[in-house]
Backbone as numpy.savetxt, mean C-alpha at the origin, in Angstrom:
# Nx Ny Nz CAx CAy CAz Cx Cy Cz
-1.70 -17.10 28.67 -2.28 -17.52 27.86 -3.40 -16.45 26.67
-3.05 -17.73 25.46 -3.46 -17.10 24.04 -4.74 -17.22 24.32
-4.78 -16.72 23.57 -6.69 -16.53 23.13 -7.02 -17.71 21.66
-8.11 -17.97 22.04 -8.58 -19.40 20.91 -8.23 -17.83 19.31
-7.38 -19.06 18.56 -6.64 -18.03 17.21 -5.88 -17.05 17.11
-5.68 -16.96 18.25 -4.21 -15.53 18.75 -2.93 -16.72 18.80
-2.36 -15.07 17.05 -1.36 -15.91 16.77 -0.16 -15.01 17.79
0.87 -15.90 17.53 2.47 -15.22 18.52 3.08 -14.14 18.05
3.94 -14.04 19.08 4.37 -12.15 18.13 5.40 -12.38 16.98
5.94 -14.06 16.67 6.77 -13.83 15.81 6.34 -14.47 14.79
5.56 -14.88 14.83 4.35 -15.63 13.85 3.45 -14.16 12.96
3.34 -13.58 13.59 2.64 -12.20 13.58 3.53 -11.18 12.27
4.80 -11.58 12.82 5.98 -10.65 11.93 5.56 -11.79 10.79
5.74 -12.99 10.77 6.58 -13.05 9.99 5.08 -12.94 9.14
4.33 -13.48 8.75 2.86 -13.25 8.79 2.85 -12.13 7.61
3.46 -11.02 8.72 3.53 -9.83 7.67 4.70 -9.33 7.23
5.10 -9.55 7.26 6.77 -9.38 6.54 6.22 -10.55 4.97
5.70 -11.92 5.05 5.60 -12.26 3.77 4.15 -11.84 3.04
3.48 -11.20 3.67 2.35 -10.32 3.09 3.21 -8.62 2.50
4.28 -8.58 3.28 4.56 -6.64 2.65 5.15 -7.32 1.57
6.19 -7.54 1.85 7.09 -8.16 0.57 6.51 -8.52 -0.65
5.94 -9.93 -0.01 5.06 -10.19 -1.78 4.39 -8.90 -1.88
3.51 -8.03 -1.75 2.68 -7.30 -2.13 3.65 -6.20 -3.23
5.27 -6.23 -2.96 5.75 -5.04 -3.26 6.57 -6.20 -4.16
6.37 -7.31 -4.91 7.24 -7.81 -5.38 5.91 -7.51 -6.43
4.72 -8.28 -6.11 3.23 -7.79 -7.47 3.60 -6.01 -7.91
3.71 -5.53 -7.68 4.07 -3.90 -7.57 5.35 -3.80 -8.32
5.67 -4.26 -8.80 7.46 -4.29 -8.89 6.46 -4.83 -10.10
6.32 -6.06 -10.01 6.30 -6.99 -11.84 5.50 -6.53 -12.82
4.12 -6.16 -11.08 2.71 -5.28 -13.05 1.61 -6.60 -12.45
2.14 -7.24 -11.68 0.96 -8.36 -11.83 -0.05 -7.45 -10.46
-1.43 -7.02 -11.19 -2.06 -6.58 -10.86 -3.22 -7.11 -10.37
-3.48 -8.29 -10.59 -5.36 -8.90 -10.28 -4.83 -9.59 -9.43
-3.10 -10.74 -8.98 -2.76 -10.83 -8.33 -2.87 -9.86 -7.02
-2.40 -9.15 -6.86 -2.15 -7.47 -6.17 -3.28 -7.07 -5.50
-3.67 -6.64 -6.20 -5.27 -6.34 -5.59 -5.56 -7.84 -4.55
-5.40 -9.08 -5.10 -6.76 -10.16 -4.83 -6.34 -9.90 -3.40
-4.36 -9.73 -2.33 -4.26 -9.38 -1.71 -4.91 -7.99 -0.39
-5.59 -7.51 -1.65 -7.33 -6.61 -0.28 -8.12 -7.37 -0.33
-8.97 -7.21 0.82 -9.81 -7.67 1.11 -11.71 -6.62 0.40
-12.49 -7.33 0.12 -13.35 -6.47 -0.93 -14.31 -4.99 0.20
-13.75 -4.63 1.51 -13.75 -4.23 2.07 -12.69 -3.36 3.22
-11.88 -3.39 1.52 -10.40 -2.54 2.22 -10.59 -1.00 2.37
-9.89 -0.45 2.71 -8.99 1.34 2.90 -7.95 0.86 2.13
-7.25 1.99 1.61 -6.50 2.82 0.90 -6.19 3.63 0.89
-5.36 4.16 1.66 -5.46 5.91 1.30 -3.91 6.27 2.32
-3.68 7.48 0.94 -2.77 8.80 1.11 -2.91 9.47 1.62
-3.08 10.14 3.02 -3.07 11.35 3.44 -2.70 12.49 3.04
-2.37 13.84 2.53 -2.53 14.74 2.75 -1.30 14.94 4.11
-0.37 16.37 3.92 -0.11 16.66 4.92 -0.80 18.86 5.34
-1.35 18.57 6.36 -1.54 20.21 6.89 -0.94 20.65 7.13
0.42 19.67 7.26 1.33 21.57 7.99 3.24 20.42 7.86
4.07 20.60 8.74 4.57 20.56 8.40 4.82 18.98 8.89
4.21 18.52 10.12 4.18 17.91 11.34 2.88 17.06 10.60
1.74 18.16 10.80 0.58 16.68 10.47 0.33 16.40 9.60
-0.45 15.05 9.39 -1.21 15.14 8.33 -3.23 15.10 8.64
-3.57 14.82 7.71 -4.56 15.10 7.74 -5.46 13.31 8.02
-6.38 13.66 9.09 -6.80 12.76 9.96 -8.59 12.02 9.18
-8.78 12.27 8.29 -10.68 11.93 7.88 -9.64 12.33 6.69
-10.57 11.57 5.57 -10.77 11.26 3.63 -11.93 12.13 4.04
-12.49 11.51 4.92 -13.86 11.72 4.42 -14.42 13.76 4.40
-13.28 14.24 5.12 -13.52 15.91 5.22 -12.07 16.77 5.31
-10.97 16.40 5.11 -9.60 16.16 4.30 -9.14 15.82 3.01
-8.92 16.54 2.31 -8.53 16.20 1.33 -7.39 14.97 1.68
-7.01 14.35 0.42 -5.61 13.30 0.79 -5.18 12.76 -0.24
-4.15 12.35 -1.08 -3.80 11.90 -2.41 -4.16 11.26 -2.59
-4.85 9.98 -2.27 -5.63 9.13 -3.01 -6.45 7.87 -2.16
-7.63 8.00 -1.88 -8.16 7.59 -1.46 -9.48 7.00 -2.01
-9.23 5.19 -2.01 -10.10 4.38 -1.85 -11.09 4.13 -0.01
-12.53 4.15 -0.46 -12.73 3.16 0.50 -13.38 1.70 0.54
-13.21 0.94 -0.75 -12.98 -0.30 -1.05 -12.42 -0.89 -1.95
-12.25 -1.77 -2.09 -11.29 -2.86 -3.90 -11.06 -2.24 -4.56
-12.79 -2.16 -4.89 -13.68 -1.59 -6.11 -12.87 -0.43 -6.24
-12.42 0.22 -5.98 -12.03 2.00 -6.41 -10.30 1.04 -7.20
-9.45 0.47 -6.57 -8.52 0.40 -6.62 -8.30 -0.94 -7.96
-9.50 -2.11 -8.39 -9.52 -2.15 -9.49 -10.35 -1.58 -10.55
-11.15 -0.44 -10.51 -10.93 0.37 -11.94 -10.07 0.97 -11.33
-9.48 1.27 -10.85 -7.58 2.13 -11.11 -6.94 0.98 -12.22
-6.66 0.08 -12.20 -6.06 -1.85 -12.46 -7.14 -1.34 -14.17
-8.00 -1.54 -13.76 -8.88 -1.24 -15.61 -7.87 0.12 -16.30
-8.42 0.59 -15.97 -8.69 2.06 -16.81 -6.50 2.18 -17.12
-6.17 1.25 -16.28 -4.16 1.02 -16.48 -4.74 0.27 -17.64
-5.46 -1.51 -17.42 -5.32 -2.36 -18.47 -5.52 -1.87 -19.78
-6.91 -0.94 -19.90 -7.02 0.04 -21.06 -6.69 0.25 -21.74
-5.42 0.85 -21.41 -4.16 1.34 -22.07 -5.09 2.99 -22.64
-5.85 3.93 -22.26 -6.74 4.68 -22.55 -6.76 5.77 -21.33
-5.12 5.36 -20.23 -4.45 6.06 -19.69 -3.47 6.56 -19.30
-3.60 8.43 -19.67 -2.23 8.85 -20.49 -1.16 8.33 -19.26
-0.89 8.22 -18.37 -0.19 8.16 -17.27 0.47 6.70 -17.12
-0.29 5.71 -18.04 -0.20 4.73 -18.25 1.14 4.05 -19.71
0.89 4.96 -20.50 1.61 5.17 -21.40 2.77 4.98 -21.71
3.86 4.62 -21.41 4.59 3.24 -20.69 4.16 3.47 -19.00
4.03 2.62 -17.87 3.86 2.84 -16.71 5.62 2.90 -16.12
5.96 3.34 -14.74 6.94 3.46 -14.88 7.30 2.92 -14.42
8.45 2.74 -13.51 9.06 0.60 -13.56 9.44 1.47 -12.24
9.05 -0.12 -11.33 9.33 0.49 -9.31 10.64 -0.36 -8.84
10.74 -0.08 -7.63 11.43 -1.17 -7.37 10.66 -1.02 -5.53
10.21 -1.11 -5.45 10.44 -1.29 -3.39 10.59 -1.77 -2.70
11.54 -0.50 -1.82 12.13 -0.88 -0.63 11.71 -0.91 0.81
11.27 -2.29 1.56 10.84 -2.09 2.67 11.91 -2.55 3.92
11.21 -1.94 4.66 12.49 -2.23 6.48 11.78 -2.08 7.15
12.02 -1.93 9.09 12.40 -1.58 9.62 10.43 -1.92 10.19
10.36 -4.24 10.26 9.04 -4.71 9.97 9.12 -4.62 11.04
7.55 -3.61 11.45 6.86 -3.84 12.85 5.98 -4.50 13.12
5.40 -5.36 13.99 3.76 -6.15 14.01 3.45 -7.00 15.14
2.22 -6.78 15.24 1.62 -6.99 16.39 0.19 -7.93 15.71
0.34 -9.02 17.07 -1.77 -8.72 16.95 -2.57 -8.06 17.59
-3.16 -7.82 16.98 -4.18 -6.24 17.64 -5.80 -6.73 17.58
-5.67 -8.31 17.66 -7.50 -8.58 17.83 -7.52 -9.86 17.51
-8.34 -10.47 17.48 -8.99 -12.15 16.78 -8.64 -12.18 15.43
-8.00 -13.08 15.02 -7.82 -12.41 13.64 -6.91 -11.77 12.69
-6.65 -10.48 13.30 -5.92 -8.94 12.63 -4.06 -9.03 13.63
-3.86 -9.05 11.96 -2.55 -7.85 13.07 -2.28 -6.78 11.87
-1.36 -5.59 13.24 -1.34 -3.87 12.57 0.61 -4.18 12.02
0.57 -3.99 11.52 2.40 -3.93 10.77 2.33 -2.41 10.73
3.76 -1.71 11.00 4.18 -0.31 11.34 5.34 -1.06 9.76
5.93 0.01 8.31 6.67 0.02 8.09 7.47 0.82 7.46
8.60 1.04 6.99 9.13 2.63 6.07 9.61 1.72 4.48
9.60 2.79 3.37 9.65 2.09 2.45 10.45 3.42 1.47
11.09 3.03 0.84 11.21 3.57 -0.43 10.94 2.64 -1.79
10.32 3.85 -2.84 10.01 3.59 -3.59 10.77 4.47 -5.16
11.65 3.61 -5.49 12.60 4.01 -6.61 11.99 3.65 -8.01
11.45 4.51 -8.89 10.91 5.65 -9.67 11.34 5.79 -11.04
11.42 4.81 -12.25 11.86 5.53 -12.93 10.70 4.82 -14.15
10.81 6.13 -14.92 9.96 6.69 -15.62 10.55 6.54 -17.77
10.24 5.76 -18.42 11.38 5.39 -19.36 10.62 6.58 -20.65
9.40 7.64 -19.89 8.47 8.46 -21.66 10.17 9.71 -21.46
10.72 9.82 -20.01 11.37 11.09 -19.82 12.98 10.36 -19.52
12.99 9.89 -19.34 14.69 9.13 -18.71 14.89 9.79 -17.45
13.30 9.76 -16.66 14.03 10.46 -15.22 14.18 9.97 -14.26
15.07 9.45 -13.63 14.08 8.68 -12.17 14.15 9.51 -10.68
12.83 9.12 -9.68 12.51 9.43 -8.23 12.14 8.52 -7.87
12.71 9.28 -5.80 12.98 8.77 -4.96 11.25 8.47 -4.31
11.16 7.39 -3.69 9.23 8.78 -2.98 9.57 7.34 -1.74
9.60 8.56 -0.35 9.35 7.12 0.82 9.34 7.86 1.80
8.69 7.01 2.69 7.50 6.88 3.92 7.20 5.96 4.31
5.92 6.36 4.87 5.92 5.16 5.83 4.18 4.46 6.28
4.89 3.08 5.89 3.46 2.16 5.99 2.85 2.00 7.05
1.71 1.85 6.75 0.57 1.12 8.66 -0.61 -0.14 7.55
0.14 -1.45 7.55 -0.82 -2.14 7.09 -2.03 -2.56 8.60
-3.25 -3.31 8.02 -3.97 -4.22 8.56 -4.99 -5.32 8.30
-3.45 -5.94 9.08 -3.71 -7.35 7.82 -5.04 -7.80 9.11
-5.72 -9.27 8.06 -7.49 -9.61 8.90 -7.46 -10.79 8.33
-7.18 -11.70 9.02 -7.35 -13.42 8.71 -8.85 -14.01 7.55
-8.81 -14.24 6.77 -9.80 -14.24 6.09 -9.34 -16.30 5.08
-9.82 -17.41 6.09 -9.36 -19.20 5.91 -8.75 -19.30 6.40
-7.94 -19.79 5.17 -6.17 -20.08 5.49 -5.36 -18.34 5.04
-6.00 -17.66 4.49 -5.07 -16.69 4.04 -5.34 -15.40 4.33
-4.51 -14.33 4.60 -5.07 -13.17 4.77 -4.65 -12.50 4.29
-5.25 -11.38 3.84 -6.08 -10.39 3.53 -5.30 -9.35 4.20
-5.06 -8.03 2.81 -4.84 -6.42 3.34 -6.20 -5.54 3.53
-6.55 -5.61 4.48 -7.87 -4.34 6.08 -8.12 -3.28 5.88
-6.34 -2.77 5.08 -5.95 -1.09 5.68 -5.62 -0.63 5.07
-4.48 0.11 4.21 -3.49 -0.22 4.51 -3.33 1.62 4.37
-2.60 2.04 5.03 -2.16 3.88 5.17 -0.54 3.97 5.10
-0.25 5.16 3.65 0.82 5.26 3.79 0.63 6.64 3.71
1.39 7.08 4.21 2.59 8.99 4.26 3.94 9.01 4.18
3.11 9.83 3.01 4.23 10.31 2.39 4.93 11.13 2.71
6.29 10.55 3.10 7.54 11.79 3.77 7.87 13.31 2.25
8.31 12.29 1.47 8.39 13.62 0.15 7.60 13.74 -0.51
6.14 14.01 0.20 4.28 14.85 -0.73 5.37 15.63 -1.83
6.22 16.08 -2.30 6.42 17.08 -3.66 6.80 16.37 -4.38
5.68 15.84 -5.26 5.21 14.85 -5.38 5.85 14.90 -7.57
7.42 14.72 -8.21 7.12 15.33 -9.46 6.93 15.21 -10.96
5.83 14.00 -10.25 5.35 12.59 -11.36 3.69 13.06 -11.05
3.58 11.70 -11.60 2.16 11.44 -11.39 2.56 10.42 -10.08
1.16 10.43 -9.55 1.12 9.48 -8.11 -0.30 8.32 -8.11
0.58 7.40 -8.45 -0.27 5.91 -7.90 -0.38 4.88 -7.04
-0.94 4.46 -7.40 -1.02 2.86 -6.42 0.58 2.03 -6.44
0.97 2.04 -7.74 1.68 0.97 -8.50 3.76 1.87 -7.84
3.15 3.45 -7.25 4.61 3.84 -7.58 4.95 4.04 -6.67
3.89 3.93 -4.79 4.09 4.26 -3.37 3.86 3.60 -2.69
């Protein structure tokens, strides 16, 4: 018997896939307002650094991170800098294609889904006519917010963390 508000495994997978694939499309098309609206106000966005060949940092408050925002406002501030055209890294922005696969999702609480996936992001920098590939693992925590699902937490573990150029939210 499912608890009140519980969702079936197949529904959890469908919600997660729709959310994560939409997030990737919005990043690739530069629809920043719609993208950041997918995040809850208290959302955590974290890209841990590697301590050694096998271990990443586990506490963004005491260890270095490649990127860390403890609320959506940090992402909104980054978007404002990009849209102001005052950020040298945003002139022009690289073109990206996010590919996501191996999605696993499960209900992890009332109105909450945790999902794991792998990703590749193809990045083309028109300033220098170079391309590179970023890949790794995503862990999303989705939380129901009325009739919609919001991203409450996103952890991005880069497998290839030696980044040849700027690392930003749109390129991972």
